[in-house]
Amino acid sequence: MIQAIAFYIFASVVIASGAMTILSRNPVHSVLWLILAFFNAAGLMLLIGAEFIAMLLVIVYVGAVAVLFLFVVMMLDIDFAELRAGVSRYLPFGLLIALVLLAEIVLAIGVWNFADIGPDTRLAQIDPSVPNIEAVGRALYDRYLLIFEGAGIVLLVAMVGAIVLTHRERSGVRPQNVSKQIKRRPEEATRNTNPEVGKGIEL
Amino acid sequence: MTAFFESLGMTYEWAWFIATVCGILLIALPLMLAVAMIIYADRKIWAAMALRRGPNVVGPFGLLQSFADGLKVFLKETIIPTSANRGLFLIAPIITFTVALIAWAVIPFSETAVLANINVGLLYILAASSLGVYGVVIAGWASNSKYPFYSALRAAAQMVSYEVSIGFVLLAVVMYAGSFNMQTIITGQQGHIFGFINAYGFNPLLFPMAVVFLISSMAETARAPFDLTEAESELVAGYQTEYSSMSFALFWLGEYGNVILMCALNAVLFWGGWLPPVDWAPLYYIPGIVWFFLKIWCFFFIFSWVKATVPRYRYDQLMRLGWKVFLPLSLIFVFLISGWLMLTRYDPPPASVTNDNQDLRWVICDGGGLVEPDPECADQEPAG
């Protein structure tokens, strides 16, 4: 019973905060609702026994991706009136995309339900004695090793590409040389003088 | 504890529910007391290093100072700035406080005393600590004020930066322990060095990781010398500037709760958790929780010591330390440790494992005369 209660709480919060993400007028509120949705989705993952996926969802999406979202959205100077004016213009496109996505989901589930798929192949065989970190690790580093490493290289290339595209050489800047700063001693930078009274020092 | 409540005639579900609630209270309430005492200890250590006396008026040796402060903030008026975003402004300290408490669910206090002995314990800690930044960011933004906002941006950048190297450090420990479960990590440290010292920290491959983790945990909790988020000479009080009364106190409780948590994590990951420091039978008569508290206390002393002696970092130095020093260092050590473990601990996979994945086995059928072809290729035509 506790599981059922928890499921309905998580599921309704996910849906409600998903709706609030697109309905709230302030973009920062949108991001915060999105974070709530991620968090509750992690709760749903826990309920079906996928604790590893749940933790990764929180660490990656809530802990890193959403922080950067929030960071960017908070710093934007947003004109709310302009933002609201745009809604009516983009609403048809938004609805169209939503309809296409809905149709695809309905189609996929329909095919799934009525197609001639045996019960064995519908669900992956799960060995309950193996913790799911181990199961995921076996699949990733054994069966799909090359594909997994390929994905890693694609991400690396994307990172390098982003740096190459945005990096520009600026002339006339004097970047810090940290090791030089640390090596500097008082003797190199200061000088003890004992000037006569009223003479001052020559710089 | 579940069994006890079941014996009172409850169903298993309810017994489990009530036992868990009791467990939560058993951890959270002493933790609040510990926070009060640790704030007192922090002030005393700090005072002693500055040749002052510290709190010494309320109660014997000033022991009740924290409670007096708590009572004072409790009786103050909560002021909400008119231009603040009301809901978020009030929810921010609650988030900080709650997140500081939830991570304690997986910390083992002794061999049996742990609320949730889950097999993704360390990931849970990482998840909880990555949530910690939200309290600060939301507080800074909702205050609708200049300095809190700067503080929020600094906090977001700082915590994301240091989480990366913390992640790699945890990975190194997980590779040694072979599990994300906190109890397995602790028991894996039993007699790790020469068969009698219970600590990963003395392992030459893990010692640099322990140092990186100690420093990163100071940065992660925004403790001095990394307290750029509340640098009083630049940002007044940072994200706490607009807060008063209990909402301010919740930030404090959460902050110190996080500090104790990080001390506990240092103890669990590298210095044996509830195990005695040396694997010697008579030491096991002392309950594990005593050893654990002693270790937490040692780390807290180091935190206080650093706070009292090290001047605050500049922001660019902070970022440089995180991204240019700790990240490459921890990455190199993850590489070294995994290589060392492959060399010493793991045998090549048994034949049965390889045969399961026939489709992905790499069979050398034409070595070009350099390599002997695999016997499996006997029935195949050599390429070319």
Coordinates of C-alpha atoms in Angstrom, one line a residue:
Chain A
M1 CA 0.0 0.0 0.0
I2 CA 2.8 2.4 0.9
Q3 CA 4.2 1.7 -2.6
A4 CA 0.9 2.6 -4.2
I5 CA 0.6 5.8 -2.2
A6 CA 4.2 6.8 -3.1
F7 CA 3.6 6.0 -6.8
Y8 CA 0.6 8.3 -7.0
I9 CA 2.3 11.1 -5.1
F10 CA 5.4 11.0 -7.3
A11 CA 3.5 10.6 -10.5
S12 CA 1.0 13.4 -9.8
V13 CA 3.8 15.7 -8.8
V14 CA 5.8 14.9 -11.9
I15 CA 2.8 15.7 -14.1
A16 CA 1.8 18.8 -12.1
S17 CA 5.3 20.2 -12.1
G18 CA 5.7 19.4 -15.8
A19 CA 2.6 21.4 -16.5
M20 CA 3.9 24.2 -14.3
T21 CA 7.2 24.3 -16.2
I22 CA 5.5 25.4 -19.3
L23 CA 2.7 27.5 -17.6
S24 CA 4.7 29.6 -15.2
R25 CA 5.5 33.0 -16.4
N26 CA 8.8 33.5 -14.8
P27 CA 11.5 31.4 -16.5
V28 CA 13.4 30.9 -13.2
H29 CA 10.2 29.4 -11.8
S30 CA 10.0 27.2 -14.9
V31 CA 13.5 25.8 -14.2
L32 CA 12.7 25.2 -10.6
W33 CA 9.5 23.3 -11.5
L34 CA 11.5 21.3 -14.0
I35 CA 13.9 20.4 -11.2
L36 CA 11.0 19.2 -9.1
A37 CA 9.9 17.1 -12.1
F38 CA 13.3 15.5 -12.4
F39 CA 13.5 14.8 -8.8
N40 CA 10.1 13.1 -8.7
A41 CA 10.9 11.1 -11.8
A42 CA 13.9 9.8 -9.8
G43 CA 11.4 8.7 -7.1
L44 CA 9.4 6.8 -9.7
M45 CA 12.6 5.1 -10.9
L46 CA 13.3 4.0 -7.3
L47 CA 9.8 2.5 -7.1
I48 CA 10.5 0.2 -10.0
G49 CA 13.8 -0.9 -8.5
A50 CA 16.1 1.0 -10.8
E51 CA 18.0 2.7 -8.0
F52 CA 21.1 3.3 -10.1
I53 CA 19.2 5.2 -12.8
A54 CA 17.4 7.2 -10.1
M55 CA 20.6 8.3 -8.5
L56 CA 22.1 9.2 -11.8
L57 CA 19.1 11.2 -12.8
V58 CA 19.5 13.3 -9.6
I59 CA 23.2 13.7 -9.9
V60 CA 23.4 14.4 -13.6
Y61 CA 20.2 16.3 -14.3
V62 CA 19.3 17.9 -11.0
G63 CA 22.9 18.3 -9.7
A64 CA 24.6 19.5 -12.9
V65 CA 22.4 20.2 -15.9
A66 CA 19.7 22.1 -14.1
V67 CA 22.2 24.1 -12.1
L68 CA 23.7 25.4 -15.4
F69 CA 20.2 26.1 -16.7
L70 CA 19.4 28.0 -13.6
F71 CA 22.7 29.8 -13.8
V72 CA 22.0 31.0 -17.4
V73 CA 18.3 31.8 -16.9
M74 CA 19.0 33.8 -13.7
M75 CA 21.5 35.9 -15.5
L76 CA 19.3 36.7 -18.5
D77 CA 17.6 40.0 -18.4
I78 CA 14.1 39.0 -19.3
D79 CA 11.3 41.2 -20.5
F80 CA 8.2 39.5 -19.3
A81 CA 5.8 41.5 -21.6
E82 CA 7.7 40.5 -24.7
L83 CA 7.9 36.9 -23.6
R84 CA 4.1 36.8 -23.1
A85 CA 3.5 38.4 -26.5
G86 CA 5.5 35.6 -28.1
V87 CA 3.2 32.9 -26.7
S88 CA 0.4 33.4 -29.2
R89 CA 2.8 33.5 -32.1
Y90 CA 4.5 30.2 -31.2
L91 CA 1.4 28.4 -29.8
P92 CA 0.4 26.7 -33.1
F93 CA 3.9 25.3 -33.6
G94 CA 4.1 24.2 -30.0
L95 CA 0.7 22.4 -30.3
L96 CA 1.8 20.8 -33.6
I97 CA 4.9 19.4 -32.0
A98 CA 3.0 18.2 -29.0
L99 CA 0.5 16.5 -31.2
V100 CA 3.2 14.8 -33.3
L101 CA 4.9 13.5 -30.1
L102 CA 1.6 12.3 -28.7
A103 CA 0.7 10.5 -31.9
E104 CA 4.1 8.8 -31.9
I105 CA 3.7 7.7 -28.3
V106 CA 0.2 6.3 -29.0
L107 CA 1.5 4.6 -32.1
A108 CA 4.4 3.0 -30.3
I109 CA 2.3 1.8 -27.4
G110 CA -0.3 0.5 -29.8
V111 CA 2.2 -1.5 -31.8
W112 CA 3.7 -2.8 -28.6
N113 CA 0.4 -4.0 -27.3
F114 CA -1.0 -5.6 -30.4
A115 CA 2.1 -6.8 -32.2
D116 CA 3.0 -10.4 -32.2
I117 CA 5.7 -10.1 -29.5
G118 CA 6.2 -13.0 -27.1
P119 CA 6.1 -12.2 -23.4
D120 CA 9.8 -13.1 -23.0
T121 CA 11.0 -10.4 -25.4
R122 CA 8.7 -7.7 -24.0
L123 CA 10.6 -7.4 -20.8
A124 CA 14.3 -7.9 -20.4
Q125 CA 15.1 -10.8 -18.1
I126 CA 16.1 -9.4 -14.7
D127 CA 18.1 -11.3 -12.2
P128 CA 17.0 -9.9 -8.9
S129 CA 20.1 -11.1 -7.1
V130 CA 22.4 -8.8 -9.2
P131 CA 22.4 -5.2 -8.1
N132 CA 21.5 -3.0 -11.0
I133 CA 24.8 -1.1 -11.0
E134 CA 26.4 -4.4 -11.7
A135 CA 23.9 -5.3 -14.4
V136 CA 24.3 -1.9 -16.1
G137 CA 28.1 -2.2 -15.8
R138 CA 28.1 -5.7 -17.4
A139 CA 26.0 -4.5 -20.3
L140 CA 28.0 -1.3 -20.9
Y141 CA 31.5 -2.5 -20.5
D142 CA 31.1 -6.0 -21.9
R143 CA 28.4 -6.3 -24.6
Y144 CA 28.3 -2.6 -25.7
L145 CA 31.9 -1.7 -24.9
L146 CA 32.7 -0.4 -28.4
I147 CA 29.5 1.6 -28.8
F148 CA 29.9 3.0 -25.3
E149 CA 33.5 4.1 -25.9
G150 CA 32.4 5.5 -29.3
A151 CA 29.8 7.6 -27.5
G152 CA 32.5 8.9 -25.2
I153 CA 34.6 9.9 -28.1
V154 CA 31.7 11.7 -29.7
L155 CA 31.2 13.7 -26.5
L156 CA 34.9 14.5 -26.3
V157 CA 34.8 15.8 -29.9
A158 CA 31.8 17.9 -29.1
M159 CA 33.6 19.4 -26.1
V160 CA 36.7 20.1 -28.2
G161 CA 34.6 21.6 -30.9
A162 CA 32.8 23.9 -28.5
I163 CA 36.1 25.2 -27.2
V164 CA 37.5 25.6 -30.7
L165 CA 34.4 27.5 -31.9
T166 CA 34.3 29.9 -29.0
H167 CA 37.9 30.4 -28.2
R168 CA 39.5 33.5 -29.6
E169 CA 43.0 34.8 -29.3
R170 CA 42.9 38.3 -27.8
S171 CA 45.9 40.5 -28.2
G172 CA 47.0 42.8 -25.4
V173 CA 46.0 40.7 -22.5
R174 CA 48.4 39.7 -19.8
P175 CA 47.3 36.4 -18.3
Q176 CA 48.6 35.4 -14.9
N177 CA 51.6 33.1 -14.8
V178 CA 50.8 31.4 -11.5
S179 CA 54.2 29.6 -11.1
K180 CA 56.0 32.9 -11.7
Q181 CA 53.8 34.6 -9.1
I182 CA 54.6 31.9 -6.6
K183 CA 58.3 32.0 -7.3
R184 CA 58.5 35.7 -6.7
R185 CA 60.4 36.6 -3.5
P186 CA 60.3 39.9 -1.5
E187 CA 63.9 40.7 -2.6
E188 CA 63.0 40.9 -6.2
A189 CA 60.1 43.3 -5.7
T190 CA 61.2 45.5 -2.8
R191 CA 64.2 47.5 -2.0
N192 CA 65.3 48.9 1.4
T193 CA 66.4 52.5 1.3
N194 CA 67.4 54.9 4.1
P195 CA 66.9 58.3 2.6
E196 CA 68.0 61.5 4.3
V197 CA 65.4 63.7 5.9
G198 CA 63.7 65.9 3.4
K199 CA 65.2 64.2 0.3
G200 CA 62.6 61.7 -0.4
I201 CA 63.3 58.7 -2.6
E202 CA 63.8 58.4 -6.3
L203 CA 61.6 55.8 -8.0
Chain B
M1 CA 13.7 -2.2 15.1
T2 CA 11.1 -3.4 12.6
A3 CA 10.9 -6.7 14.4
F4 CA 10.2 -5.0 17.7
F5 CA 7.2 -3.1 16.3
E6 CA 6.0 -6.2 14.7
S7 CA 6.0 -8.0 18.0
L8 CA 3.6 -5.3 19.2
G9 CA 1.1 -6.7 16.8
M10 CA 1.5 -4.5 13.8
T11 CA 1.6 -5.6 10.2
Y12 CA 5.0 -5.6 8.6
E13 CA 4.4 -2.5 6.5
W14 CA 3.3 -0.4 9.5
A15 CA 6.1 -1.8 11.7
W16 CA 8.6 -0.9 9.0
F17 CA 7.1 2.6 8.6
I18 CA 7.1 3.4 12.3
A19 CA 10.6 1.9 12.8
T20 CA 11.9 4.1 9.9
V21 CA 10.4 7.2 11.4
C22 CA 11.9 6.4 14.8
G23 CA 15.3 5.8 13.0
I24 CA 15.1 9.2 11.3
L25 CA 14.3 10.9 14.6
L26 CA 17.1 9.0 16.3
I27 CA 19.6 10.4 13.8
A28 CA 18.1 13.9 13.2
L29 CA 17.6 15.0 16.8
P30 CA 21.1 14.1 18.1
L31 CA 22.5 15.7 14.9
M32 CA 20.8 19.0 15.9
L33 CA 22.4 18.7 19.3
A34 CA 25.8 17.9 17.6
V35 CA 25.4 21.0 15.4
A36 CA 24.8 23.2 18.4
M37 CA 27.9 21.8 20.2
I38 CA 30.0 21.9 17.1
I39 CA 29.3 25.6 16.5
Y40 CA 30.4 26.1 20.1
A41 CA 33.5 24.1 19.5
D42 CA 34.2 25.9 16.3
R43 CA 34.1 29.3 18.0
K44 CA 36.2 28.0 20.9
I45 CA 38.9 26.6 18.6
W46 CA 38.9 29.8 16.5
A47 CA 39.1 31.9 19.6
A48 CA 42.0 29.9 21.0
M49 CA 44.0 30.3 17.8
A50 CA 43.3 34.0 17.9
L51 CA 44.4 34.1 21.6
R52 CA 40.8 35.0 22.7
R53 CA 38.6 33.2 25.1
G54 CA 35.6 32.6 22.9
P55 CA 32.1 32.1 24.3
N56 CA 32.4 31.8 28.1
V57 CA 29.4 33.4 29.7
V58 CA 26.3 31.3 29.1
G59 CA 26.5 28.0 31.1
P60 CA 29.7 26.4 32.3
F61 CA 32.6 27.3 30.0
G62 CA 30.0 28.9 27.7
L63 CA 28.6 25.5 26.7
L64 CA 25.1 26.7 26.4
Q65 CA 26.0 29.6 24.1
S66 CA 24.6 28.0 21.0
F67 CA 21.3 27.3 22.7
A68 CA 21.1 30.9 23.9
D69 CA 21.7 32.0 20.3
G70 CA 19.1 29.6 19.0
L71 CA 16.5 30.9 21.5
K72 CA 17.4 34.4 20.5
V73 CA 16.9 33.9 16.7
F74 CA 13.7 31.9 17.5
L75 CA 12.2 35.0 19.2
K76 CA 13.2 37.5 16.5
E77 CA 10.8 38.7 13.8
T78 CA 11.1 37.2 10.4
I79 CA 11.6 40.0 7.9
I80 CA 10.7 39.4 4.3
P81 CA 11.8 42.2 1.9
T82 CA 8.9 43.6 -0.1
S83 CA 10.7 43.1 -3.4
A84 CA 11.6 39.5 -2.6
N85 CA 10.0 36.5 -4.2
R86 CA 8.0 35.4 -1.2
G87 CA 7.5 31.7 -1.7
L88 CA 11.0 31.0 -2.9
F89 CA 12.5 33.2 -0.3
L90 CA 11.0 31.1 2.5
I91 CA 11.6 27.8 0.9
A92 CA 15.3 28.3 0.3
P93 CA 16.5 27.8 3.9
I94 CA 14.1 24.9 4.2
I95 CA 15.8 23.2 1.2
T96 CA 19.3 23.9 2.6
F97 CA 18.3 22.4 6.0
T98 CA 16.5 19.4 4.6
V99 CA 19.2 18.5 2.2
A100 CA 21.8 18.7 5.0
L101 CA 19.8 16.1 6.9
I102 CA 18.8 13.6 4.2
A103 CA 22.4 12.5 3.4
W104 CA 22.7 11.1 6.9
A105 CA 20.3 8.3 6.0
V106 CA 23.1 6.2 4.5
I107 CA 26.0 7.0 6.9
P108 CA 26.8 3.9 9.0
F109 CA 27.4 4.7 12.6
S110 CA 28.4 1.2 13.6
E111 CA 28.2 -2.3 12.2
T112 CA 24.4 -2.4 12.5
A113 CA 23.4 1.2 13.1
V114 CA 22.5 2.6 9.7
L115 CA 19.1 3.8 8.6
A116 CA 19.3 2.7 5.0
N117 CA 22.0 0.2 4.0
I118 CA 21.4 0.6 0.3
N119 CA 23.8 -0.5 -2.4
V120 CA 24.0 2.9 -4.1
G121 CA 24.9 4.6 -0.8
L122 CA 27.8 6.7 -2.2
L123 CA 25.8 7.8 -5.2
Y124 CA 23.0 8.8 -2.8
I125 CA 25.5 11.0 -0.9
L126 CA 26.7 12.5 -4.2
A127 CA 23.1 13.2 -5.2
A128 CA 22.3 14.8 -1.9
S129 CA 25.4 17.0 -1.9
S130 CA 24.6 18.1 -5.4
L131 CA 21.2 19.3 -4.2
G132 CA 22.8 21.4 -1.5
V133 CA 23.5 24.2 -4.0
Y134 CA 19.9 24.9 -4.7
G135 CA 19.1 26.4 -1.2
V136 CA 21.9 28.9 -1.8
V137 CA 21.0 29.7 -5.4
I138 CA 17.3 30.1 -4.7
A139 CA 18.0 32.2 -1.7
G140 CA 20.3 34.5 -3.6
W141 CA 17.9 34.9 -6.5
A142 CA 14.7 35.2 -4.4
S143 CA 16.2 38.0 -2.2
N144 CA 16.1 40.2 -5.3
S145 CA 19.2 42.1 -4.0
K146 CA 22.6 42.6 -5.6
Y147 CA 25.0 40.9 -3.2
P148 CA 22.9 37.8 -2.5
F149 CA 22.6 37.4 -6.3
Y150 CA 26.4 37.6 -6.8
S151 CA 26.7 35.1 -4.0
A152 CA 24.3 32.7 -5.7
L153 CA 26.2 32.8 -8.9
R154 CA 29.5 32.1 -7.1
A155 CA 28.0 29.3 -5.2
A156 CA 26.6 27.6 -8.3
A157 CA 29.9 27.8 -10.1
Q158 CA 32.0 26.7 -7.1
M159 CA 29.9 23.7 -6.2
V160 CA 29.6 22.4 -9.7
S161 CA 33.4 22.7 -10.1
Y162 CA 34.3 20.9 -7.0
E163 CA 31.8 18.2 -7.4
V164 CA 33.7 17.0 -10.5
S165 CA 36.8 16.2 -8.6
I166 CA 34.8 14.8 -5.6
G167 CA 33.2 12.4 -8.1
F168 CA 36.6 11.2 -9.3
V169 CA 37.8 10.7 -5.7
L170 CA 34.8 8.7 -4.8
L171 CA 35.3 6.6 -7.9
A172 CA 38.9 5.8 -6.7
V173 CA 37.5 4.6 -3.4
V174 CA 34.7 2.6 -5.1
M175 CA 37.2 0.9 -7.3
Y176 CA 39.2 -0.2 -4.2
A177 CA 36.1 -1.3 -2.3
G178 CA 34.4 -2.8 -5.3
S179 CA 31.0 -1.4 -4.1
F180 CA 29.0 1.7 -3.7
N181 CA 27.7 0.4 -0.3
M182 CA 29.0 2.4 2.6
Q183 CA 29.3 -0.7 4.9
T184 CA 31.2 -2.6 2.3
I185 CA 33.6 0.3 1.8
I186 CA 34.2 0.4 5.6
T187 CA 34.7 -3.3 6.0
G188 CA 36.9 -3.3 2.9
Q189 CA 39.4 -1.1 4.8
Q190 CA 39.9 -3.7 7.6
G191 CA 43.6 -4.4 7.7
H192 CA 44.1 -2.7 4.4
I193 CA 47.7 -1.6 5.2
F194 CA 50.1 -4.4 6.2
G195 CA 47.1 -6.3 7.4
F196 CA 46.6 -4.3 10.6
I197 CA 45.9 -0.6 9.8
N198 CA 42.2 0.0 9.0
A199 CA 42.4 2.9 6.5
Y200 CA 42.5 3.4 2.8
G201 CA 44.1 6.8 3.5
F202 CA 47.6 5.3 4.2
N203 CA 47.6 3.6 0.8
P204 CA 50.1 5.5 -1.3
L205 CA 47.8 5.5 -4.3
L206 CA 44.8 6.8 -2.2
F207 CA 46.6 9.2 0.1
P208 CA 46.7 12.0 -2.5
M209 CA 43.0 11.3 -3.1
A210 CA 42.3 11.7 0.6
V211 CA 44.0 15.1 0.6
V212 CA 42.1 16.2 -2.5
F213 CA 38.8 15.1 -0.9
L214 CA 39.6 16.9 2.3
I215 CA 40.2 20.2 0.5
S216 CA 37.3 19.7 -1.9
S217 CA 35.0 19.0 1.0
M218 CA 35.9 22.4 2.5
A219 CA 35.1 24.0 -0.9
E220 CA 31.9 22.0 -1.2
T221 CA 30.6 23.2 2.1
A222 CA 31.8 26.7 1.4
R223 CA 33.9 26.8 4.5
A224 CA 36.9 29.1 4.9
P225 CA 39.2 29.5 3.0
F226 CA 36.7 28.9 0.3
D227 CA 33.8 30.9 1.7
L228 CA 33.6 33.2 -1.3
T229 CA 29.8 32.9 -1.2
E230 CA 29.6 34.8 2.0
A231 CA 32.8 36.8 1.8
E232 CA 31.9 39.7 4.2
S233 CA 34.4 42.2 2.7
E234 CA 32.9 41.8 -0.8
L235 CA 29.3 40.6 -0.5
V236 CA 28.1 41.7 3.0
A237 CA 26.9 38.2 4.1
G238 CA 26.3 36.7 0.7
Y239 CA 23.1 34.9 0.2
Q240 CA 22.1 35.3 3.8
T241 CA 22.1 39.1 3.7
E242 CA 18.3 39.5 3.6
Y243 CA 17.5 36.7 6.0
S244 CA 16.6 37.0 9.6
S245 CA 15.3 35.0 12.5
M246 CA 14.6 31.3 12.0
S247 CA 15.1 31.3 8.3
F248 CA 18.7 32.6 9.0
A249 CA 19.1 30.0 11.7
L250 CA 18.1 27.2 9.2
F251 CA 20.9 28.2 6.9
W252 CA 23.3 28.0 9.8
L253 CA 22.1 24.6 11.0
G254 CA 22.2 23.3 7.4
E255 CA 25.7 24.6 6.8
Y256 CA 27.1 23.1 10.0
G257 CA 25.1 19.9 9.3
N258 CA 26.9 19.7 6.0
V259 CA 30.3 20.3 7.6
I260 CA 29.7 17.4 10.0
L261 CA 28.5 15.3 7.1
M262 CA 31.7 16.0 5.1
C263 CA 33.8 15.2 8.2
A264 CA 31.9 11.9 8.5
L265 CA 32.5 11.2 4.8
N266 CA 36.2 11.8 5.2
A267 CA 36.2 9.3 8.0
V268 CA 34.1 6.7 6.2
L269 CA 35.9 6.8 2.9
F270 CA 39.5 7.0 3.8
W271 CA 40.0 6.4 7.5
G272 CA 38.0 3.4 8.4
G273 CA 34.6 4.8 9.5
W274 CA 33.5 3.0 12.7
L275 CA 36.5 0.6 12.6
P276 CA 39.2 1.2 15.2
P277 CA 42.3 2.7 13.6
V278 CA 44.3 -0.5 14.1
D279 CA 43.1 -4.1 13.5
W280 CA 43.7 -5.3 17.1
A281 CA 41.1 -7.4 18.9
P282 CA 40.9 -5.5 22.2
L283 CA 40.1 -2.2 20.4
Y284 CA 36.9 -3.8 19.0
Y285 CA 35.5 -3.9 22.6
I286 CA 35.0 -0.1 22.2
P287 CA 31.8 0.4 20.3
G288 CA 32.2 1.5 16.7
I289 CA 30.2 4.6 17.1
V290 CA 32.9 6.0 19.6
W291 CA 35.6 5.5 17.0
F292 CA 33.4 7.1 14.3
F293 CA 32.7 10.2 16.5
L294 CA 36.4 10.5 17.4
K295 CA 37.3 10.5 13.7
I296 CA 34.6 13.0 12.9
W297 CA 35.9 15.2 15.7
C298 CA 39.5 15.0 14.4
F299 CA 38.3 16.2 10.9
F300 CA 36.2 18.9 12.4
F301 CA 39.3 20.1 14.3
I302 CA 41.2 20.3 11.0
F303 CA 38.3 22.2 9.4
S304 CA 38.3 24.7 12.3
W305 CA 42.1 24.9 12.2
V306 CA 42.1 25.8 8.5
K307 CA 39.3 28.3 9.0
A308 CA 41.3 30.0 11.8
T309 CA 44.6 30.1 10.0
V310 CA 44.2 30.2 6.2
P311 CA 43.3 33.5 4.5
R312 CA 40.4 33.5 2.0
Y313 CA 41.0 32.5 -1.6
R314 CA 40.5 34.8 -4.5
Y315 CA 37.8 33.7 -6.8
D316 CA 40.0 33.0 -9.8
Q317 CA 42.4 31.0 -7.5
L318 CA 39.5 28.9 -6.3
M319 CA 38.5 28.1 -9.9
R320 CA 42.1 27.4 -10.9
L321 CA 42.5 25.0 -7.9
G322 CA 39.3 23.1 -8.9
W323 CA 39.7 22.8 -12.6
K324 CA 43.4 23.0 -13.3
V325 CA 44.9 21.2 -10.2
F326 CA 42.3 18.9 -8.7
L327 CA 40.6 17.7 -11.8
P328 CA 43.7 16.5 -13.7
L329 CA 45.2 15.2 -10.5
S330 CA 42.2 13.1 -9.6
L331 CA 41.8 12.0 -13.2
I332 CA 45.4 10.8 -13.3
F333 CA 45.0 8.9 -10.0
V334 CA 41.8 7.2 -11.2
F335 CA 43.8 6.1 -14.2
L336 CA 46.7 4.9 -12.0
I337 CA 44.5 3.1 -9.5
S338 CA 42.4 1.3 -12.1
G339 CA 45.7 0.2 -13.8
W340 CA 47.1 -1.0 -10.5
L341 CA 44.0 -2.9 -9.6
M342 CA 43.8 -4.6 -13.0
L343 CA 47.4 -5.6 -12.5
T344 CA 47.1 -6.9 -9.0
R345 CA 43.6 -7.8 -8.2
Y346 CA 41.6 -8.8 -11.2
D347 CA 42.4 -12.0 -13.1
P348 CA 41.5 -12.2 -16.7
P349 CA 37.8 -13.0 -17.1
P350 CA 37.0 -16.8 -16.8
A351 CA 36.3 -18.7 -20.0
S352 CA 32.6 -18.9 -19.4
V353 CA 32.2 -15.2 -19.4
T354 CA 33.9 -14.8 -22.8
N355 CA 31.9 -17.5 -24.3
D356 CA 28.6 -15.8 -23.4
N357 CA 29.5 -13.0 -25.8
Q358 CA 30.5 -14.9 -28.8
D359 CA 29.4 -12.2 -31.1
L360 CA 31.8 -9.7 -29.7
R361 CA 34.9 -11.8 -29.3
W362 CA 37.8 -10.6 -31.3
V363 CA 39.3 -13.6 -33.0
I364 CA 42.5 -13.3 -34.8
C365 CA 42.2 -15.2 -38.0
D366 CA 44.9 -13.6 -40.0
G367 CA 47.8 -12.3 -38.0
G368 CA 49.7 -11.4 -41.1
G369 CA 52.3 -13.9 -40.0
L370 CA 53.1 -11.9 -36.9
V371 CA 50.5 -13.5 -34.6
E372 CA 49.5 -17.1 -34.4
P373 CA 45.9 -17.4 -35.6
D374 CA 43.3 -18.5 -33.0
P375 CA 42.5 -22.2 -33.0
E376 CA 38.8 -21.3 -33.5
C377 CA 39.7 -20.1 -37.0
A378 CA 40.7 -23.5 -38.2
D379 CA 37.5 -24.1 -40.0
Q380 CA 37.4 -20.7 -41.6
E381 CA 39.1 -19.6 -44.7
P382 CA 42.0 -17.3 -43.9
A383 CA 41.3 -13.8 -45.2
G384 CA 43.0 -12.7 -48.4

